[in-house]
């Protein structure tokens, strides 16, 4: 991280908003909007008026039991009613809600009315299967319209969805299903990836051997690969059959504002993934408002968020944000450079995408292929661009700005987290931008940079990124783990939300994110916990102990560097008897099996010992300092 910081510190360029963008913008005066947000309860209450409420709320914010905040209490609302049903009574009825495209050149268009029918059928079938309000439904699906149908169906009847990213593998699927005690699993035969089909059904078959709570599996026939039925869950139903003959009328459940909407698992500092719990009304208000104002959504937009629906970016900004605004959301299944590195730009040109939201990793990756790809397409439809997931380096920012945005589309570098549910620090199209800075907190958000005691640090100095006031889309707890919720986010620095990131603020009050302050890696924008990776290593028969740190990577930001102590008689380069692969290759295969392709291994080294505290905790800090050639710092607690 240190290297990046110096680059950022020297970054002085400013890009003023262009007059045409500002003139059309939903919010024309950024500073005035921030001023308005200072009365944050009033600000969010005003935003909540955009929805259809079955019963209006009594209290905007109930903070009587901090930090278990409650928003819009007393209100009754249904997300799906607002994201789908509401539109079929308007001129949007036959407008495309979901535009699906994939690497084979296939496309599917689902109008709001078609989505309404499908969601109702799915919701009714879930009810027939005995799914009740509050019960969990797990999904392990590719980017496809059926995933959105399943999510919206859950929200319609009050079931809680738990979407598992399709790039995760068996171990991760088992853990997430079991922790949430999901009763239903929705999966698919497979997903398209670089000309191949990854057979998801095979992965779920293996996972279900260890998931006793799942009673029914619904399988989407997505790729046309023959499906071997196994009925491990007791009952398997194909999606097409599932939807047959079902009535298309389904009353929306009048949810209480604070009723759970979904659980999404993410990595933390310790081994077990955290079940981040989001609730209904506040989440809707937060994601709809940020989508509308940051990406300046209008009726004629074609919105494309490349983030997978299996992560929070997809939940908030590929599904709920755009649909709550009645926009068309494009979902794409495939890699950014297959069949060629021009594929994304071809899609932008073909459909006339107007707003485009992606990750710094993807930009760095595509930038490597040179300007000729974007330059051979007409990208003039693009009006606003955005990034999320990791710090954006100024070089990639400039490339994105020039080659994709034609020096007219502003870049919204948005800082937020699975936990925050919505963007917290981000510009608006009317903001003057600095490449690499996330600019200032969104209106209504009181973010700060502090030292360990919670005192604000002076401008220019690095510190912990915290938020001082609650916001509507904030997560409410960690599923079944209140104590961890308190310890991880609220007890470290009393009275504020500690995000786990380091940041600094420049002389204009602009925020610059420096990276994580905890043992979480960001690999190609995906959050990977070092402890999870270490457990995966140790579950291999040849490994006695492992310690994992992040290693800088020019494209992915970070990759895994692992230090392993092997059991007696093993060496990394020796071949294993049974299959003739080298141990090092087998370790990589094992990791992919347990965690999926998100766990990108950059280097594995064999060591005889690991730096530990006297109480036996691995000091990754020492390994990191050694790796970066920095001072080892305070080593008084080091055992050896
Ligand atoms: C990092 C993703 C720099 C940060 C929405 C945060 C960022 C973590 C940015 C959350 C950004 C996210 N600039 N870093 N614009 N956005 N991060 O939960 O470290 O997958 O804590 O949510 O990503 O990752 P998560």
XYZ file of C-alpha atoms in Angstrom, residues 389-391 413-420 422-426 436-442 445-458 461-469 471 475 488-506 509-518 522 527:
79
model
C -13.896 -2.213 -5.048
C -10.334 -0.991 -4.689
C -8.365 2.203 -4.899
C -15.196 6.489 -7.823
C -17.496 5.064 -5.162
C -16.325 3.906 -1.752
C -18.561 1.526 0.153
C -18.774 -2.030 1.492
C -20.993 -5.092 1.770
C -21.837 -3.789 5.235
C -22.740 -0.267 4.169
C -24.900 1.684 -0.464
C -22.234 4.157 -1.587
C -21.001 6.269 1.326
C -18.201 8.327 -0.159
C -18.535 9.264 -3.804
C -7.731 8.415 -7.449
C -9.888 10.236 -4.916
C -13.386 9.149 -3.868
C -14.017 12.862 -3.172
C -16.423 13.536 -0.282
C -19.081 11.708 1.720
C -22.478 11.397 0.074
C -23.106 10.752 5.582
C -20.735 11.990 8.255
C -17.466 10.166 7.526
C -14.190 10.999 9.217
C -10.584 9.880 9.524
C -9.404 9.254 13.049
C -6.614 7.877 15.217
C -6.977 4.866 17.507
C -8.750 6.929 20.164
C -11.288 8.282 17.704
C -9.861 11.808 17.375
C -9.968 13.316 13.899
C -6.505 13.398 12.365
C -5.225 16.548 10.668
C -2.480 12.492 7.701
C -3.546 8.852 7.348
C -5.916 7.196 9.798
C -8.904 4.913 10.261
C -11.940 5.549 8.124
C -15.055 5.821 10.295
C -18.657 6.955 9.966
C -20.152 9.025 12.750
C -23.860 8.842 11.992
C -27.444 5.722 7.330
C -26.424 -3.583 7.738
C -15.651 -5.824 14.604
C -17.390 -2.570 13.774
C -18.452 -0.652 16.872
C -16.287 -1.473 19.869
C -12.883 -0.749 18.347
C -13.447 2.979 18.409
C -16.482 3.674 20.597
C -19.434 5.531 19.147
C -18.512 5.297 15.482
C -18.676 2.728 12.690
C -15.143 1.498 11.930
C -14.921 0.420 8.312
C -11.614 -1.462 8.386
C -9.993 0.864 5.832
C -7.211 3.411 6.080
C -7.630 6.773 4.380
C -6.466 10.372 4.366
C -8.027 13.671 3.448
C -6.332 16.351 1.384
C -11.322 17.729 2.238
C -11.223 15.053 -0.480
C -10.850 11.456 0.748
C -8.172 9.098 -0.582
C -8.614 5.440 0.343
C -5.347 3.697 1.131
C -6.455 0.091 1.680
C -7.555 -2.285 4.402
C -6.365 -1.947 7.961
C -7.168 -5.576 8.766
C -8.667 -7.417 -2.080
C -12.706 -9.630 -0.509
